[in-house]
XYZ file of N, CA, C and O in Angstrom:
864
model
N 8.361 8.658 56.281
C 8.585 8.893 54.930
C 8.886 10.322 54.653
O 8.273 11.337 55.125
N 10.069 10.636 53.998
C 10.514 12.044 53.818
C 9.913 12.605 52.599
O 9.784 11.860 51.519
N 9.575 13.954 52.573
C 9.049 14.485 51.423
C 10.136 14.816 50.424
O 11.337 15.048 50.710
N 9.883 14.820 49.054
C 10.880 14.948 48.112
C 11.258 16.415 48.180
O 10.648 17.307 48.428
N 12.683 16.620 47.910
C 13.252 17.824 47.932
C 12.643 18.785 46.760
O 12.440 18.211 45.787
N 12.480 20.146 46.964
C 11.941 20.912 45.883
C 13.035 21.048 44.853
O 14.193 21.029 45.215
N 12.528 21.306 43.576
C 13.424 21.412 42.492
C 14.425 22.525 42.657
O 13.870 23.656 43.250
N 15.554 22.592 42.280
C 16.528 23.515 42.481
C 16.243 24.727 41.423
O 15.880 24.393 40.251
N 16.349 26.121 41.817
C 15.890 27.032 40.923
C 17.005 27.149 39.836
O 18.123 26.936 40.086
N 16.536 27.279 38.568
C 17.386 27.371 37.398
C 18.039 28.782 37.374
O 17.394 29.820 37.585
N 19.310 28.764 36.920
C 19.983 30.064 36.761
C 19.572 30.625 35.445
O 19.024 30.078 34.572
N 19.719 32.088 35.384
C 19.284 32.781 34.168
C 20.254 32.104 32.981
O 21.349 31.944 33.120
N 19.432 32.051 31.941
C 20.227 31.480 30.628
C 20.860 32.619 30.101
O 20.260 33.727 29.840
N 22.185 32.409 29.717
C 23.076 33.311 29.136
C 22.842 33.162 27.740
O 22.899 32.077 27.091
N 22.755 34.151 26.875
C 22.467 34.192 25.546
C 23.921 34.000 24.776
O 25.059 34.208 25.246
N 23.843 33.425 23.602
C 25.044 33.242 22.666
C 25.433 34.736 22.239
O 24.716 35.527 21.974
N 26.806 34.798 22.204
C 27.394 36.022 21.854
C 27.922 35.875 20.354
O 28.634 34.689 20.045
N 27.826 36.826 19.598
C 28.264 36.764 18.239
C 29.777 37.034 18.130
O 30.339 37.980 18.923
N 30.417 36.166 17.329
C 31.888 36.394 17.393
C 32.234 37.667 16.573
O 33.293 38.358 16.917
N 31.444 38.192 15.536
C 31.689 39.465 14.954
C 33.159 39.318 14.316
O 33.977 40.346 14.587
N 33.449 38.350 13.611
C 34.740 38.226 13.117
C 35.021 39.114 11.829
O 36.075 39.820 11.890
N 33.998 39.341 11.030
C 34.268 40.286 9.883
C 34.398 41.643 10.348
O 35.363 42.337 9.775
N 33.518 42.294 11.068
C 33.703 43.556 11.477
C 34.963 43.817 12.304
O 35.685 44.870 12.134
N 35.417 42.853 13.127
C 36.626 43.009 13.918
C 37.922 42.975 12.983
O 38.795 43.775 13.055
N 37.754 42.114 11.971
C 38.846 42.030 11.056
C 38.944 43.308 10.225
O 40.021 43.738 10.054
N 37.923 43.786 9.748
C 37.965 44.970 8.911
C 38.397 46.193 9.624
O 39.298 47.007 9.217
N 37.952 46.346 11.025
C 38.465 47.479 11.741
C 39.853 47.253 12.079
O 40.751 48.296 12.158
N 40.429 46.074 12.325
C 41.787 45.705 12.634
C 42.714 46.135 11.377
O 43.744 46.744 11.552
N 42.147 45.668 10.245
C 42.896 46.076 8.977
C 43.046 47.518 8.847
O 44.121 48.052 8.313
N 41.929 48.272 8.959
C 41.980 49.705 8.770
C 42.886 50.420 9.817
O 43.661 51.237 9.468
N 42.743 49.985 11.098
C 43.770 50.668 12.014
C 45.222 50.204 11.742
O 46.105 51.036 11.920
N 45.494 48.969 11.365
C 46.745 48.572 10.870
C 47.255 49.446 9.652
O 48.521 49.903 9.745
N 46.491 49.713 8.706
C 46.913 50.375 7.538
C 47.166 51.825 7.937
O 48.234 52.437 7.597
N 46.250 52.489 8.728
C 46.582 53.784 9.219
C 47.813 53.930 10.111
O 48.619 54.895 9.938
N 48.051 52.911 10.926
C 49.101 53.017 11.795
C 50.454 52.787 10.981
O 51.518 53.449 11.166
N 50.360 51.946 10.097
C 51.496 51.686 9.071
C 51.906 52.813 8.343
O 53.020 53.165 8.161
N 50.892 53.562 7.775
C 51.148 54.773 6.894
C 51.807 55.957 7.826
O 52.651 56.588 7.433
N 51.187 56.107 9.112
C 51.770 57.077 10.049
C 53.100 56.892 10.374
O 53.974 57.528 10.409
N 53.429 55.550 10.696
C 54.834 55.166 11.133
C 55.769 55.246 9.904
O 57.002 55.723 10.111
N 55.451 55.137 8.747
C 56.272 55.207 7.474
C 56.550 56.654 7.364
O 57.731 57.012 7.002
N 55.498 57.466 7.482
C 55.723 58.984 7.348
C 56.688 59.509 8.454
O 57.600 60.187 8.251
N 56.463 59.053 9.703
C 57.277 59.500 10.743
C 58.873 59.001 10.545
O 59.777 59.752 10.765
N 58.934 57.854 10.141
C 60.368 57.362 9.811
C 60.950 58.084 8.734
O 62.247 58.364 8.713
N 60.209 58.409 7.720
C 60.624 59.264 6.560
C 61.235 60.598 7.070
O 62.208 61.065 6.609
N 60.483 61.261 7.923
C 60.851 62.586 8.423
C 62.092 62.381 9.248
O 63.000 63.271 9.223
N 62.137 61.297 10.120
C 63.433 61.180 10.827
C 64.508 60.883 9.968
O 65.710 61.241 10.410
N 64.324 60.339 8.776
C 65.508 60.107 7.899
C 65.939 61.213 7.097
O 66.809 61.163 6.223
N 65.315 62.537 7.358
C 65.562 63.662 6.682
C 64.651 64.014 5.422
O 64.916 64.909 4.711
N 63.632 63.136 5.094
C 62.798 63.393 4.099
C 61.654 64.348 4.422
O 61.398 64.535 5.665
N 61.031 64.838 3.525
C 59.956 65.746 3.753
C 58.596 64.820 4.069
O 58.525 63.737 3.625
N 57.832 65.380 4.975
C 56.613 64.662 5.309
C 55.572 64.554 4.055
O 55.748 65.373 3.076
N 54.698 63.627 4.222
C 53.792 63.401 3.022
C 52.848 64.620 2.951
O 52.592 65.388 4.057
N 52.342 64.813 1.800
C 51.469 65.905 1.480
C 50.243 66.074 2.386
O 49.828 67.034 2.853
N 49.614 64.793 2.560
C 48.310 64.744 3.365
C 48.510 65.150 4.921
O 47.770 65.732 5.431
N 49.702 64.728 5.315
C 50.032 64.984 6.808
C 50.216 66.494 6.973
O 49.881 67.091 7.986
N 51.070 67.073 6.065
C 51.097 68.575 5.997
C 49.855 69.308 5.973
O 49.622 70.250 6.593
N 49.088 68.857 4.972
C 47.814 69.599 4.828
C 46.990 69.454 6.059
O 46.055 70.330 6.376
N 46.967 68.225 6.482
C 46.218 68.038 7.931
C 46.614 68.927 8.948
O 45.866 69.381 9.727
N 48.027 69.037 9.084
C 48.551 69.817 10.207
C 48.173 71.344 10.050
O 47.916 71.914 10.949
N 48.140 71.658 8.639
C 47.795 73.265 8.467
C 46.390 73.375 8.791
O 46.030 74.448 9.342
N 45.447 72.445 8.419
C 44.170 72.555 8.667
C 43.721 72.667 10.101
O 42.979 73.483 10.582
N 44.405 71.686 10.900
C 44.161 71.685 12.371
C 44.830 72.960 12.978
O 44.219 73.297 14.051
N 45.811 73.608 12.470
C 46.335 74.654 13.202
C 45.437 75.908 12.986
O 45.665 76.794 13.755
N 44.466 75.821 12.094
C 43.761 77.075 11.917
C 42.480 77.162 12.828
O 41.713 78.014 13.006
N 42.148 75.860 13.656
C 41.073 75.758 14.380
C 41.415 75.767 15.781
O 42.440 75.111 16.227
N 40.607 76.282 16.653
C 40.770 76.257 18.109
C 39.796 75.175 18.744
O 38.854 74.823 18.089
N 40.082 74.605 19.949
C 39.106 73.686 20.426
C 37.793 74.200 20.632
O 36.805 73.261 20.594
N 37.560 75.405 20.825
C 36.192 75.952 20.986
C 35.487 76.280 19.701
O 34.313 76.780 19.780
N 36.048 76.109 18.617
C 35.331 76.379 17.290
C 34.238 75.379 17.059
O 34.262 74.215 17.515
N 33.187 75.852 16.431
C 31.961 74.848 16.148
C 32.442 73.756 15.376
O 31.941 72.606 15.585
N 33.240 73.810 14.331
C 33.609 72.695 13.693
C 34.220 71.612 14.457
O 34.076 70.500 14.274
N 35.241 71.981 15.365
C 35.818 71.138 16.157
C 34.840 70.246 17.084
O 34.962 69.179 17.292
N 33.865 71.204 17.739
C 32.903 70.618 18.536
C 31.961 69.651 17.958
O 31.701 68.574 18.423
N 31.594 69.992 16.592
C 30.632 69.086 15.812
C 31.444 67.828 15.475
O 30.957 66.570 15.694
N 32.719 67.921 15.160
C 33.605 66.664 14.905
C 33.790 65.759 16.009
O 33.642 64.578 16.124
N 34.006 66.482 17.233
C 34.161 65.707 18.489
C 32.759 64.998 18.975
O 32.855 63.836 19.339
N 31.656 65.662 18.686
C 30.429 64.967 18.910
C 30.124 63.827 17.987
O 29.709 62.796 18.557
N 30.392 63.923 16.838
C 30.292 62.804 15.845
C 31.109 61.608 16.258
O 30.676 60.542 16.297
N 32.319 61.993 16.463
C 33.240 60.965 16.978
C 32.779 60.197 18.325
O 32.908 58.980 18.352
N 32.136 61.040 19.185
C 31.727 60.419 20.544
C 30.558 59.632 20.211
O 30.336 58.599 20.780
N 29.725 59.983 19.230
C 28.542 59.116 18.951
C 28.970 57.834 18.269
O 28.447 56.721 18.682
N 29.982 57.926 17.273
C 30.523 56.691 16.716
C 31.011 55.919 17.707
O 30.857 54.540 17.688
N 31.734 56.320 18.739
C 32.361 55.516 19.714
C 31.326 54.903 20.627
O 31.559 53.728 20.914
N 30.351 55.576 21.015
C 29.202 54.981 21.762
C 28.562 53.860 21.104
O 28.242 52.920 21.696
N 28.352 54.147 19.711
C 27.663 53.081 18.918
C 28.457 51.773 19.007
O 28.056 50.724 19.071
N 29.803 51.940 18.761
C 30.701 50.853 18.589
C 30.781 50.134 20.026
O 30.860 48.893 20.146
N 30.788 50.975 21.143
C 30.831 50.371 22.415
C 29.570 49.496 22.720
O 29.531 48.416 23.199
N 28.330 50.085 22.223
C 27.200 49.364 22.448
C 27.161 48.156 21.669
O 26.720 46.995 22.097
N 27.590 48.173 20.475
C 27.601 46.973 19.570
C 28.611 45.876 20.153
O 28.303 44.669 20.124
N 29.650 46.340 20.751
C 30.619 45.393 21.366
C 30.059 44.721 22.650
O 30.363 43.604 22.838
N 29.288 45.554 23.381
C 28.755 44.894 24.527
C 27.372 44.053 24.303
O 27.013 43.222 25.052
N 26.658 44.399 23.219
C 25.450 43.624 22.837
C 25.816 42.188 22.549
O 26.824 41.835 21.881
N 25.053 41.277 23.054
C 25.395 39.895 22.605
C 25.191 39.504 21.089
O 25.964 38.635 20.718
N 24.264 40.121 20.472
C 24.015 39.743 19.011
C 23.288 38.445 18.987
O 22.598 37.932 19.896
N 23.301 37.970 17.760
C 22.556 36.783 17.423
C 21.183 36.843 17.810
O 20.549 35.932 18.581
N 20.485 37.793 17.355
C 19.106 37.980 17.899
C 18.025 37.175 17.102
O 16.925 36.991 17.559
N 18.515 36.475 16.146
C 17.609 35.474 15.491
C 17.690 34.064 16.253
O 16.979 33.158 15.658
N 18.399 33.966 17.249
C 18.434 32.631 17.980
C 17.657 32.845 19.326
O 18.060 33.761 20.069
N 16.798 32.102 19.562
C 16.055 32.051 20.808
C 16.668 31.003 21.734
O 16.838 29.754 21.467
N 16.847 31.383 22.987
C 17.644 30.541 23.898
C 16.565 29.626 24.597
O 15.394 30.005 24.723
N 17.122 28.414 24.782
C 16.282 27.320 25.326
C 16.624 27.088 26.745
O 17.780 27.482 27.229
N 15.822 26.455 27.504
C 16.070 26.115 28.825
C 17.135 25.087 29.035
O 17.123 24.036 28.141
N 17.996 25.085 29.898
C 18.988 24.050 29.992
C 18.301 22.825 30.701
O 17.029 22.845 31.237
N 18.697 21.623 30.499
C 18.101 20.415 30.921
C 18.054 20.412 32.529
O 18.919 20.998 33.186
N 17.088 19.954 33.016
C 16.863 19.819 34.482
C 17.869 18.956 34.975
O 18.123 17.888 34.603
N 18.451 19.418 36.316
C 19.418 18.574 36.938
C 18.829 17.324 37.378
O 17.701 17.245 37.830
N 19.550 16.170 37.360
C 19.159 14.917 37.920
C 19.041 15.130 39.380
O 19.939 15.618 40.061
N 18.233 14.390 40.053
C 17.962 14.267 41.488
C 19.259 13.604 42.113
O 19.778 12.621 41.609
N 19.621 14.191 43.212
C 20.774 13.597 43.874
C 20.626 12.369 44.420
O 19.511 11.910 44.899
N 21.589 11.478 44.394
C 21.517 10.077 44.940
C 22.460 9.935 46.032
O 23.358 10.646 46.325
N 22.097 9.028 46.920
C 22.974 8.620 47.938
C 24.248 8.016 47.562
O 24.295 7.309 46.586
N 25.535 8.441 48.250
C 26.694 7.767 47.679
C 26.730 6.266 47.761
O 27.367 5.596 46.846
N 25.958 5.702 48.763
C 25.919 4.188 48.842
C 25.159 3.620 47.726
O 25.493 2.481 47.279
N 24.314 4.322 47.075
C 23.384 3.724 46.053
C 23.935 4.041 44.661
O 23.497 3.501 43.733
N 25.060 4.865 44.528
C 25.571 5.140 43.328
C 26.608 4.292 42.993
O 27.613 3.879 43.696
N 26.494 3.578 41.596
C 27.506 2.572 41.175
C 28.844 3.357 41.182
O 29.088 4.446 40.896
N 29.938 2.537 41.409
C 31.311 2.956 41.249
C 31.584 3.394 39.969
O 32.376 4.381 39.773
N 31.170 2.772 38.774
C 31.492 3.145 37.472
C 30.939 4.439 37.132
O 31.484 5.266 36.578
N 29.690 4.770 37.659
C 29.121 6.109 37.447
C 29.777 7.179 38.223
O 29.884 8.289 37.683
N 30.137 6.826 39.333
C 30.961 7.794 40.210
C 32.184 8.175 39.655
O 32.688 9.318 39.565
N 32.795 7.184 38.995
C 34.167 7.582 38.337
C 33.996 8.283 37.055
O 34.834 9.106 36.805
N 32.855 8.169 36.376
C 32.609 8.876 35.200
C 32.085 10.156 35.418
O 32.075 10.995 34.475
N 31.446 10.590 36.546
C 30.978 11.870 36.810
C 31.968 12.964 36.939
O 31.767 14.181 36.960
N 33.394 12.647 37.222
C 34.378 13.510 37.349
C 34.530 14.547 36.137
O 34.939 15.615 36.235
N 34.415 13.943 34.927
C 34.531 14.800 33.768
C 33.346 15.392 33.067
O 33.472 15.972 32.098
N 32.158 15.052 33.705
C 31.044 15.558 33.103
C 30.709 16.907 33.350
O 31.181 17.586 34.349
N 29.891 17.691 32.372
C 29.658 19.137 32.659
C 28.277 19.103 33.402
O 27.346 18.405 33.186
N 28.120 20.184 34.233
C 26.829 20.263 34.927
C 25.778 20.859 33.923
O 26.052 21.355 32.855
N 24.546 20.639 34.381
C 23.365 20.859 33.514
C 23.239 22.316 33.015
O 22.998 22.690 31.989
N 23.664 23.176 33.961
C 23.624 24.601 33.661
C 24.589 24.933 32.786
O 24.496 26.281 32.227
N 25.747 24.164 32.427
C 26.768 24.644 31.538
C 26.240 24.237 30.114
O 26.918 24.713 29.139
N 25.213 23.478 29.950
C 24.832 23.149 28.601
C 23.761 24.371 28.124
O 22.726 24.521 28.875
N 24.082 24.890 27.010
C 23.190 25.806 26.489
C 22.705 25.487 24.971
O 23.620 24.870 24.235
N 21.510 25.687 24.839
C 20.925 25.301 23.400
C 20.111 26.554 22.966
O 19.465 27.259 23.746
N 19.920 26.571 21.682
C 19.050 27.661 21.030
C 18.479 27.084 19.852
O 18.901 26.171 19.146
N 17.363 27.829 19.442
C 16.662 27.394 18.105
C 16.496 28.703 17.240
O 16.236 29.792 17.770
N 16.677 28.634 15.978
C 16.493 29.841 15.231
C 15.027 30.225 15.090
O 14.144 29.280 15.255
N 14.757 31.543 14.847
C 13.393 32.000 14.908
C 12.628 31.380 13.619
O 11.465 31.080 13.731
N 13.344 31.257 12.576
C 12.742 30.690 11.372
C 12.358 29.095 11.643
O 11.228 28.709 11.209
N 13.274 28.444 12.293
C 13.014 26.962 12.659
C 11.854 26.937 13.662
O 10.923 26.027 13.462
N 11.760 27.806 14.573
C 10.550 27.731 15.611
C 9.292 28.089 14.855
O 8.226 27.508 15.108
N 9.417 29.022 13.905
C 8.267 29.314 13.154
C 7.725 28.130 12.236
O 6.502 27.891 12.270
N 8.551 27.333 11.692
C 8.280 26.182 10.932
C 7.558 25.234 11.831
O 6.583 24.472 11.510
N 8.172 25.014 13.050
C 7.644 23.984 13.905
C 6.205 24.336 14.380
O 5.136 23.586 14.390
N 6.093 25.645 14.790
C 4.701 26.208 15.191
C 3.776 26.094 13.891
O 2.436 25.888 14.204
N 4.180 26.414 12.795
C 3.261 26.351 11.564
C 2.619 24.946 11.420
O 1.460 24.746 11.002
N 3.536 23.899 11.484
C 3.074 22.636 11.406
C 2.136 22.209 12.316
O 1.192 21.523 12.114
N 2.208 22.727 13.597
C 1.209 22.716 14.567
C -0.025 23.258 14.351
O -1.147 22.725 14.584
N -0.034 24.403 13.754
C -1.027 25.282 13.334
C -2.012 24.669 12.324
O -3.153 24.638 12.243
N -1.150 24.111 11.342
C -1.967 23.460 10.131
C -2.623 22.085 10.613
O -3.476 21.717 9.763
N -2.354 21.658 11.625
C -3.118 20.377 12.218
C -4.532 20.617 12.784
O -5.320 19.902 12.937
N -4.721 22.049 13.096
C -6.088 22.415 13.579
C -7.140 22.252 12.498
O -6.995 22.749 11.338
N -8.171 21.618 12.734
C -9.369 21.464 11.738
C -9.895 22.868 11.379
O -10.194 23.689 12.207
N -9.999 23.027 10.092
C -10.614 24.348 9.548
C -9.506 25.301 9.044
O -9.862 26.253 8.513
N -8.289 25.105 9.345
C -7.247 26.000 8.944
C -6.891 25.719 7.575
O -6.535 24.521 7.346
N -7.024 26.633 6.541
C -6.461 26.269 5.264
C -5.103 26.880 5.039
O -4.459 26.100 4.326
N -4.851 28.077 5.492
C -3.353 28.414 5.313
C -3.068 29.329 6.500
O -3.969 29.712 7.343
N -1.715 29.409 6.735
C -1.315 30.085 7.903
C 0.074 30.579 7.731
O 0.955 30.126 6.965
N 0.332 31.875 8.231
C 1.621 32.385 8.331
C 2.079 32.710 9.768
O 1.201 33.254 10.476
N 3.217 32.271 10.154
C 3.741 32.317 11.433
C 4.943 33.059 11.450
O 5.989 32.783 10.642
N 5.047 34.073 12.354
C 6.284 34.857 12.391
C 6.600 34.932 13.869
O 5.867 35.352 14.807
N 7.959 34.534 14.262
C 8.320 34.376 15.642
C 9.339 35.566 15.967
O 10.345 35.664 15.116
N 8.929 36.176 16.821
C 9.903 37.328 17.246
C 10.332 36.989 18.757
O 9.959 35.908 19.371
N 11.151 37.946 19.385
C 11.636 37.468 20.758
C 10.543 37.471 21.746
O 10.730 36.731 22.579
N 9.570 38.423 21.593
C 8.529 38.591 22.715
C 7.088 38.166 22.105
O 6.275 38.152 22.914
N 6.973 37.813 20.889
C 5.703 37.598 20.379
C 5.733 36.743 19.077
O 6.657 36.647 18.407
N 4.694 35.902 19.142
C 4.331 34.909 17.912
C 3.166 35.442 17.203
O 2.113 35.426 17.748
N 3.350 35.852 15.854
C 2.133 36.236 15.276
C 1.715 35.358 14.221
O 2.466 34.740 13.510
N 0.380 34.881 14.362
C -0.129 33.880 13.627
C -1.191 34.501 12.765
O -2.263 35.090 13.432
N -1.251 34.460 11.438
C -2.379 34.940 10.587
C -2.893 33.596 9.837
O -2.077 33.135 8.974
N -4.101 33.210 10.204
C -4.590 32.069 9.616
C -5.905 32.297 8.832
O -6.592 33.263 9.091
N -6.276 31.461 7.930
C -7.436 31.595 7.111
C -8.196 30.266 7.444
O -7.555 29.148 7.422
N -9.587 30.223 7.477
C -10.291 29.116 7.619
C -11.368 29.021 6.573
O -11.970 30.140 6.269
N -11.627 27.748 6.164
C -12.658 27.546 5.050
C -13.970 26.922 5.618
O -14.925 26.718 4.854
N -13.948 26.543 6.887
C -14.997 26.055 7.522
C -14.926 26.102 8.918
O -13.856 26.379 9.583
N -15.926 25.907 9.882
C -16.040 26.048 11.262
C -16.179 27.450 11.610
O -15.734 28.495 10.813
N -16.583 27.756 12.853
C -16.686 29.134 13.367
C -15.305 29.612 13.546
O -14.379 28.967 14.122
N -15.033 30.949 13.285
C -13.888 31.624 13.500
C -13.413 31.633 14.980
O -12.274 31.426 15.220
N -14.334 31.795 15.880
C -14.001 31.853 17.275
C -13.632 30.396 17.769
O -12.687 30.316 18.533
N -14.029 29.423 17.209
C -13.663 28.056 17.668
C -12.292 27.778 17.089
O -11.487 27.178 17.733
N -12.011 28.153 15.814
C -10.652 27.958 15.257
C -9.737 28.908 16.000
O -8.554 28.293 16.286
N -10.046 30.049 16.383
C -9.214 30.886 17.130
C -8.824 30.241 18.455
O -7.656 30.179 18.906
N -9.859 29.741 19.207
C -9.582 29.056 20.456
C -8.572 27.966 20.330
O -7.707 27.601 21.173
N -8.830 26.961 19.177
C -8.055 25.855 19.004
C -6.555 26.311 18.770
O -5.613 25.629 19.031
N -6.393 27.445 17.903
C -5.043 27.761 17.615
C -4.358 28.410 18.787
O -3.160 28.081 19.065
N -4.966 29.131 19.707
C -4.399 29.602 20.934
C -4.025 28.441 21.773
O -2.921 28.341 22.393
N -4.922 27.322 21.909
C -4.440 26.146 22.744
C -3.225 25.485 22.029
O -2.349 25.034 22.848
N -3.303 25.219 20.778
C -2.182 24.552 20.106
C -0.953 25.438 20.144
O 0.219 24.767 20.387
N -0.874 26.681 20.044
C 0.229 27.449 20.150
C 0.790 27.447 21.465
O 2.170 27.578 21.705
N -0.021 27.595 22.661
C 0.533 27.534 23.940
C 1.105 26.085 24.141
O 2.261 26.179 24.686
N 0.683 25.036 23.578
C 1.308 23.791 23.820
C 2.577 23.728 23.070
O 3.720 23.280 23.463
N 2.652 24.233 21.741
C 3.859 24.184 21.061
C 4.944 25.028 21.537
O 6.104 24.720 21.512
N 4.560 26.191 22.052
C 5.537 27.038 22.688
C 6.242 26.394 23.923
O 7.375 26.513 24.029
N 5.237 25.849 24.698
C 5.835 25.096 25.813
C 6.749 23.921 25.447
O 7.711 23.613 26.107
N 6.404 23.230 24.332
C 7.331 22.147 23.924
C 8.593 22.588 23.496
O 9.634 21.817 23.370
N 8.687 23.762 22.947
C 9.920 24.379 22.589
C 10.950 24.640 23.672
O 12.126 24.849 23.507
N 10.404 24.850 24.925
C 11.138 24.902 26.125
C 12.125 26.162 26.007
O 13.333 26.127 26.321
N 11.475 27.232 25.542
C 12.259 28.433 25.419
C 12.437 29.126 26.817
O 11.636 29.151 27.739
N 13.674 29.717 27.007
C 13.933 30.430 28.253
C 12.959 31.559 28.513
O 12.607 31.889 29.668
N 12.562 32.327 27.392
C 11.633 33.417 27.546
C 10.549 33.180 26.480
O 10.633 33.626 25.411
N 9.466 32.495 26.962
C 8.329 32.055 25.876
C 7.703 33.324 25.423
O 7.349 34.256 26.178
N 7.583 33.508 24.131
C 6.841 34.576 23.567
C 5.387 34.508 23.604
O 4.847 33.432 23.813
N 4.700 35.493 23.421
C 3.237 35.568 23.732
C 2.580 35.409 22.261
O 2.930 36.185 21.497
N 1.649 34.514 22.173
C 1.053 34.327 20.843
C -0.080 35.444 20.567
O -0.778 35.948 21.493
N -0.052 35.775 19.345
C -1.088 36.702 18.804
C -1.749 36.120 17.543
O -1.141 35.931 16.645
N -3.014 35.718 17.717
C -3.691 34.981 16.582
C -4.576 35.804 15.898
O -5.592 36.549 16.524
N -4.747 35.738 14.539
C -5.693 36.436 13.764
C -6.202 35.293 12.718
O -5.460 34.649 12.024
N -7.602 35.271 12.756
C -8.227 34.252 11.912
C -9.155 34.973 11.022
O -9.885 35.825 11.547
N -9.131 34.669 9.668
C -10.030 35.360 8.678
C -10.701 34.329 7.838
O -10.153 33.021 7.751
N -11.730 34.521 7.268
C -12.428 33.606 6.390
C -11.789 33.569 5.061
O -11.420 34.714 4.510
N -11.527 32.353 4.573
C -10.916 32.302 3.246
C -11.751 32.770 2.272
O -12.972 32.814 2.286
N -11.058 33.234 1.113
C -11.784 33.931 0.027
C -12.723 32.674 -0.583
O -12.442 31.491 -0.606
N -13.729 33.131 -1.272
C -14.824 32.104 -1.760
C -14.146 31.269 -2.792
O -14.399 30.099 -2.962
N -13.165 31.803 -3.594
C -12.708 30.920 -4.695
C -11.501 29.940 -4.198
O -10.912 29.267 -4.988
N -11.128 30.256 -2.877
C -10.019 29.367 -2.338
C -10.547 28.430 -1.348
O -9.723 27.824 -0.558
N -11.815 28.283 -1.159
C -12.271 27.421 -0.052
C -12.276 25.882 -0.722
O -12.390 25.705 -1.900
C-alpha cells in the first residue's frame, strides 16, 4: 500500500492590479495638449511667425538662471519627488480594498488508464488551478464576519472593520460574562476568517463592553 503523495505547495497569490484608467487618461491628455501646443509654436516659428508670448517669457526666465542656482535645484528636487511618487504609484498594485483569496486546491493526479477519454479530451483547454484568482472586498468580508459575530449568545451589537492585517471587532453584551463572550467571539472569528480562505488571514482584535443600562 503506497502512502498518499503530499499536497503540492501553493504558489504565492498575485494581487489584482488597478487599471488606473482615469489618471492615465488625464495624464495622456495633458501631455498631448502640451506637445500639440509646443509643436504648433515650433511650426509657426518655422513659417516665419513670431513665437508665442509664453515661450519667449519662459526662455527669457530660464536664461537668467544657472544650473547651480537655488531656484533651479529646488525645482529639480520637486520634479524628482513628483517623478518618484508617480513611479511608485505605477508599480503599486492598487485595489487595497480587495483581499486576495487562496486559489482552489489542485485535484489529485490520476493514472492515464483510469482517466476517461472524454475527460482527457476536455482537459486540453482547461486552466490550471493556480491561474484562477479570486478576491473579496473588505466591506463584504466585514459583513460576513459581523453576521457570524451576531450569532454569539450575549452579543447585542457589534462593529466589524476589516483591514489588510487586522480585523477589529467592537461588541456590546447585555448578559453573560464578558470574558466568556470574548472567548466565543475569538473562536467564531477564527472560524469565519478561515472560511473566507484568505491568502493572508488578518489577525482578530476583539473588544467587548457591557451595554448601557437603557439599551439592555
